[in-house]
Amino acid sequence: MAHRWAMVIDLDRCTGCETCMAACHAENNIATVDAKQAARGRAMHWIHVERYWEGEFPNVRARFQPVLCQQCDAAPCEPVCPTYAAYHNEDGLNAQVYNRCIGTRYCANACPYTARYFNWWNPVWDKPLQLQLNPDVSVREAGIMEKCTFCNQRIVATEIQAKAENREVQDGEVKPACVQSCPTTAMVFGDLDDPNSQVSRLARSMRATTLLSELGTNPKVIYLERESSHGND
Amino acid sequence: MNAIYGLFPDTNSARRALAALREESSRLRIKPGAIVLMSSEPLEEEGFGWEKQRTYMPWLTPLGALLGGAAGYALAAFTQRVYPLPTGGMPLIAMYPSGIIMYELTMFGAIFTTIVTLLISARLPFYGKRLYDPEVTNGKILVGVADPDRECSGEIGQHLQSEGAEQVREFSSE
Amino acid sequence: MATTSIAPEYAIDIKPDQIRQDLLRPIFQTSRRFYVLVFFLVAIGLPGIFLYANQMSEGMGVAGITRPIFWGIYIANFVFWIGISHAGTLISAILRLVNATWRRPVTRCAEAITVFALAIGAQYPIIHLGRSWLFFWLMPYPSERGIWPNFRSPLCWDFFAISTYLTGSTAFLLLPIIPDWAVVRDRASGFRKRIYTILALGWRGTPREWHRLEVAMRIMAVAILPVAISVHTIVSWDFAMAPVPMWHSTVFGPYFVAGAIFSGIAALIVAMGILRKALHLEEYLKPSHFSNLGKLLLVMSLLWVYFIFAERLTVWYGNQPAEMAAFWSIQRGRFAGLFWTMVSCNFLIPFPILAIKKLRTITGTMIASSTVVVGMWLERFLIVVPPLEHKYLPYEWGTYHPSVTEIGIAIGTLCGMILLYVLFAKLVPIISIWELKGGQHKKPFAEQALSAASRSGVHLDSTLPSTNS
């Protein structure tokens, strides 16, 4: 049975601790680059926490927003790919098939969120760090595009398990690495097609909004706006 | 194939020689279509009488274009269906993008057909031995008769000579 | 029926023998300058190949592009070269269609620019690929993977457009060369003769051959025009299809086409000026040719100003925050210097030179054209880079500096282009011999001949004997 996987991020709960970033790196075998390359903008973080300031000094507060691939329903990155490396799978995810990618980087230009990352170099891990690679996720070579998959390997594993046990996937059973690791449970993952799922209920909240909604990309990452942002806390 | 031909320095003498050969063709037993003309530039406006040339090229080109366009649609429709992958909420066979593919293949069909028609109808390339004289590219105009009747070939040569041929030569493919 | 009366300033009053001698000289005589030039082009261009090989083995990281500027001067060069390629075929086709007799010495060197610039430009989408060795996955062919290219992708349209244009313009260039190769064939000896015999396809110059060739060229001139327009339109759609501020614009299609023709004419004038001196073609490429093309360049310069004004006015008036970031960075920010250089090179400098008749000389048009070529490269750079530096989310902004690899490959392809052109001018008469001679006949003579022929009822059978009989 097809799902419509989505994520809700409660900005009131995000403390900007960046645990999600670390968890994502560990789960998805994301290559790291040295400081010089990172300074040139070649660091790869499928999810990253943006910090911005609200208010005037001295009444200033740091705000945080985790940004990842928005898994758009009308994704601008998909149709521009000449080799179908980027396409929409039946679960509504923006799939990225590494083997098909030839590295035109067109998808990355077309993505309004700049959520796609390019492998400028072949990935290297200092020994013995290569031993901690996740066997469920392929390692990407130089010259191809990658981005947040909503931890597709976990989704597939859970679906297989549920099928083996002859049952449906339960709400909250699939947890991408970032969701699992969030200490304040600011992130919730689930099926939008199930009206009773936690994600669906939160998505109906008055606070629900999407990033750059004016572009009509219909993201499946839904942010719950800060309630306190209008107040004087 | 045998041939006898004259090399003429200018269009006037070549034209006169042609006219003479045509007038006398039955007496000299020149077969229809055996008169040969070669020049280093097109003589269409020089009154040699072959502006009546016909070719189907202007009809074949649009035909090739239509075939190309149809092939474009078939390609787009077939390939996107055999391995259907939705992208960006677009239909599999999207109208506007398929239109671009059809347009380009239409033009490709037209161009390709024109080239092929040109080569086939002008009988190019041909690398065998056939009637030709390098003097043609020196600006001489070649007027001759292919496979002349053996008895008349001398008289044909005289005709060519008297109309102003600089040289009269014979050709044999053996 | 073609009119063959020629205005005196274009008339080339040279005997056919002299024409052949002048135009065939580069083929049969090789000067030391030629070897020196080829040596330098190879020497300067060769590092580009090594840099490209290094990029393939090390990864795209050796290029200056970075996130979020995923396209850099590779794509700017791509657009630039494809633009240059609009010189030849388009101009040549238009001049052929309107039967402008002064075109005769110009067409071939223009068409050659098209073919080589296109071949060079088409390398860039491959060079810029992360995995260039898999470039053929862009082509539609039944593969063992069972998957076909995505025809909704503008890059796929590029493939179709460029291959159609390359086929068409190559034919457009080569078909009228066949009779000239026959001329070379009949004069050459040894190895050279064997090569040119193959190239000449057994051309003899029979009425049938001439007729088919001329009909084909008339059809090609009509067919190639819409293809040329579509090619640069589709190149512009590579940008316009992506929702990037200042890319997502409907004006891009015509804007790019106008810019392409603009830079193409400029490149043609530069090439003609150099050929004129290098191959001693002073009697063939006359000041009037430069003046005429200069007028055309002037029109395109005005058109370019019109388009860039329309584009920038629309963005400025719309005042959308995302677009304005890119807009101001071009006009006032980091790219202001390049922007105003571009405006000077494309309009402020060439406009007076081309508009004032006294300045529209060979030197004048050469200067104007050189600045236009530079200006149009800057234009492409400013289209590709600043919008990518300023996409919607300010925390994703970045800066781009070309790396040694990118510059080296750019120089390499420039040398490659010049080398191809030099070799072409060496191996092929750069001015069409038969078309030049064809343009020399005086009309009264032709008319008189025609009427004489029709009076005497001369009629020549069109069919010719074939040897297989």
PDB file of N, CA, C and O in Angstrom, chain A residues 75-95:
ATOM      1  N   ALA A  75       7.950  18.789  -7.718  1.00  0.00           N
ATOM      2  CA  ALA A  75       9.352  19.125  -7.497  1.00  0.00           C
ATOM      3  C   ALA A  75       9.996  19.668  -8.773  1.00  0.00           C
ATOM      4  O   ALA A  75       9.968  19.004  -9.799  1.00  0.00           O
ATOM      5  N   PRO A  76      10.586  20.860  -8.724  1.00  0.00           N
ATOM      6  CA  PRO A  76      11.255  21.392  -9.916  1.00  0.00           C
ATOM      7  C   PRO A  76      12.505  20.603 -10.284  1.00  0.00           C
ATOM      8  O   PRO A  76      12.959  20.658 -11.420  1.00  0.00           O
ATOM      9  N   CYS A  77      13.075  19.870  -9.313  1.00  0.00           N
ATOM     10  CA  CYS A  77      14.315  19.146  -9.603  1.00  0.00           C
ATOM     11  C   CYS A  77      14.077  17.933 -10.493  1.00  0.00           C
ATOM     12  O   CYS A  77      14.979  17.515 -11.215  1.00  0.00           O
ATOM     13  N   GLU A  78      12.890  17.359 -10.437  1.00  0.00           N
ATOM     14  CA  GLU A  78      12.692  16.067 -11.125  1.00  0.00           C
ATOM     15  C   GLU A  78      12.641  16.161 -12.650  1.00  0.00           C
ATOM     16  O   GLU A  78      13.404  15.473 -13.325  1.00  0.00           O
ATOM     17  N   PRO A  79      11.760  16.991 -13.222  1.00  0.00           N
ATOM     18  CA  PRO A  79      11.643  16.922 -14.690  1.00  0.00           C
ATOM     19  C   PRO A  79      12.885  17.398 -15.426  1.00  0.00           C
ATOM     20  O   PRO A  79      13.059  17.057 -16.587  1.00  0.00           O
ATOM     21  N   VAL A  80      13.753  18.177 -14.786  1.00  0.00           N
ATOM     22  CA  VAL A  80      14.912  18.687 -15.521  1.00  0.00           C
ATOM     23  C   VAL A  80      16.011  17.645 -15.669  1.00  0.00           C
ATOM     24  O   VAL A  80      16.936  17.834 -16.447  1.00  0.00           O
ATOM     25  N   CYS A  81      15.898  16.536 -14.939  1.00  0.00           N
ATOM     26  CA  CYS A  81      16.945  15.518 -15.035  1.00  0.00           C
ATOM     27  C   CYS A  81      16.793  14.743 -16.335  1.00  0.00           C
ATOM     28  O   CYS A  81      15.755  14.150 -16.586  1.00  0.00           O
ATOM     29  N   PRO A  82      17.841  14.741 -17.188  1.00  0.00           N
ATOM     30  CA  PRO A  82      17.700  14.049 -18.479  1.00  0.00           C
ATOM     31  C   PRO A  82      17.763  12.542 -18.365  1.00  0.00           C
ATOM     32  O   PRO A  82      17.387  11.846 -19.296  1.00  0.00           O
ATOM     33  N   THR A  83      18.251  12.017 -17.242  1.00  0.00           N
ATOM     34  CA  THR A  83      18.441  10.574 -17.157  1.00  0.00           C
ATOM     35  C   THR A  83      17.519   9.913 -16.129  1.00  0.00           C
ATOM     36  O   THR A  83      17.735   8.768 -15.777  1.00  0.00           O
ATOM     37  N   TYR A  84      16.529  10.632 -15.658  1.00  0.00           N
ATOM     38  CA  TYR A  84      15.577  10.085 -14.680  1.00  0.00           C
ATOM     39  C   TYR A  84      16.249   9.688 -13.374  1.00  0.00           C
ATOM     40  O   TYR A  84      15.743   8.842 -12.647  1.00  0.00           O
ATOM     41  N   ALA A  85      17.416  10.270 -13.076  1.00  0.00           N
ATOM     42  CA  ALA A  85      18.012   9.981 -11.775  1.00  0.00           C
ATOM     43  C   ALA A  85      17.124  10.547 -10.687  1.00  0.00           C
ATOM     44  O   ALA A  85      16.977   9.946  -9.621  1.00  0.00           O
ATOM     45  N   ALA A  86      16.516  11.700 -10.946  1.00  0.00           N
ATOM     46  CA  ALA A  86      15.561  12.268 -10.003  1.00  0.00           C
ATOM     47  C   ALA A  86      14.164  11.980 -10.531  1.00  0.00           C
ATOM     48  O   ALA A  86      13.848  12.331 -11.660  1.00  0.00           O
ATOM     49  N   TYR A  87      13.362  11.300  -9.728  1.00  0.00           N
ATOM     50  CA  TYR A  87      11.985  11.044 -10.151  1.00  0.00           C
ATOM     51  C   TYR A  87      11.120  10.913  -8.915  1.00  0.00           C
ATOM     52  O   TYR A  87      11.608  10.925  -7.783  1.00  0.00           O
ATOM     53  N   HIS A  88       9.830  10.799  -9.141  1.00  0.00           N
ATOM     54  CA  HIS A  88       8.869  10.748  -8.050  1.00  0.00           C
ATOM     55  C   HIS A  88       8.467   9.304  -7.837  1.00  0.00           C
ATOM     56  O   HIS A  88       7.897   8.692  -8.740  1.00  0.00           O
ATOM     57  N   ASN A  89       8.743   8.737  -6.682  1.00  0.00           N
ATOM     58  CA  ASN A  89       8.378   7.330  -6.521  1.00  0.00           C
ATOM     59  C   ASN A  89       6.938   7.197  -6.005  1.00  0.00           C
ATOM     60  O   ASN A  89       6.280   8.183  -5.707  1.00  0.00           O
ATOM     61  N   GLU A  90       6.477   5.966  -5.909  1.00  0.00           N
ATOM     62  CA  GLU A  90       5.040   5.778  -5.642  1.00  0.00           C
ATOM     63  C   GLU A  90       4.667   6.187  -4.225  1.00  0.00           C
ATOM     64  O   GLU A  90       3.494   6.394  -3.935  1.00  0.00           O
ATOM     65  N   ASP A  91       5.650   6.321  -3.348  1.00  0.00           N
ATOM     66  CA  ASP A  91       5.376   6.812  -2.000  1.00  0.00           C
ATOM     67  C   ASP A  91       5.413   8.331  -1.948  1.00  0.00           C
ATOM     68  O   ASP A  91       5.365   8.919  -0.859  1.00  0.00           O
ATOM     69  N   GLY A  92       5.530   8.979  -3.107  1.00  0.00           N
ATOM     70  CA  GLY A  92       5.531  10.436  -3.149  1.00  0.00           C
ATOM     71  C   GLY A  92       6.862  11.058  -2.784  1.00  0.00           C
ATOM     72  O   GLY A  92       6.947  12.264  -2.587  1.00  0.00           O
ATOM     73  N   LEU A  93       7.892  10.228  -2.682  1.00  0.00           N
ATOM     74  CA  LEU A  93       9.200  10.790  -2.344  1.00  0.00           C
ATOM     75  C   LEU A  93       9.945  11.205  -3.604  1.00  0.00           C
ATOM     76  O   LEU A  93       9.757  10.623  -4.672  1.00  0.00           O
ATOM     77  N   ASN A  94      10.800  12.231  -3.468  1.00  0.00           N
ATOM     78  CA  ASN A  94      11.703  12.574  -4.567  1.00  0.00           C
ATOM     79  C   ASN A  94      12.868  11.613  -4.496  1.00  0.00           C
ATOM     80  O   ASN A  94      13.783  11.814  -3.716  1.00  0.00           O
ATOM     81  N   ALA A  95      12.804  10.592  -5.311  1.00  0.00           N
ATOM     82  CA  ALA A  95      13.879   9.606  -5.273  1.00  0.00           C
ATOM     83  C   ALA A  95      15.075  10.117  -6.053  1.00  0.00           C
ATOM     84  O   ALA A  95      14.922  10.861  -7.011  1.00  0.00           O
TER      85      ALA A  95
END
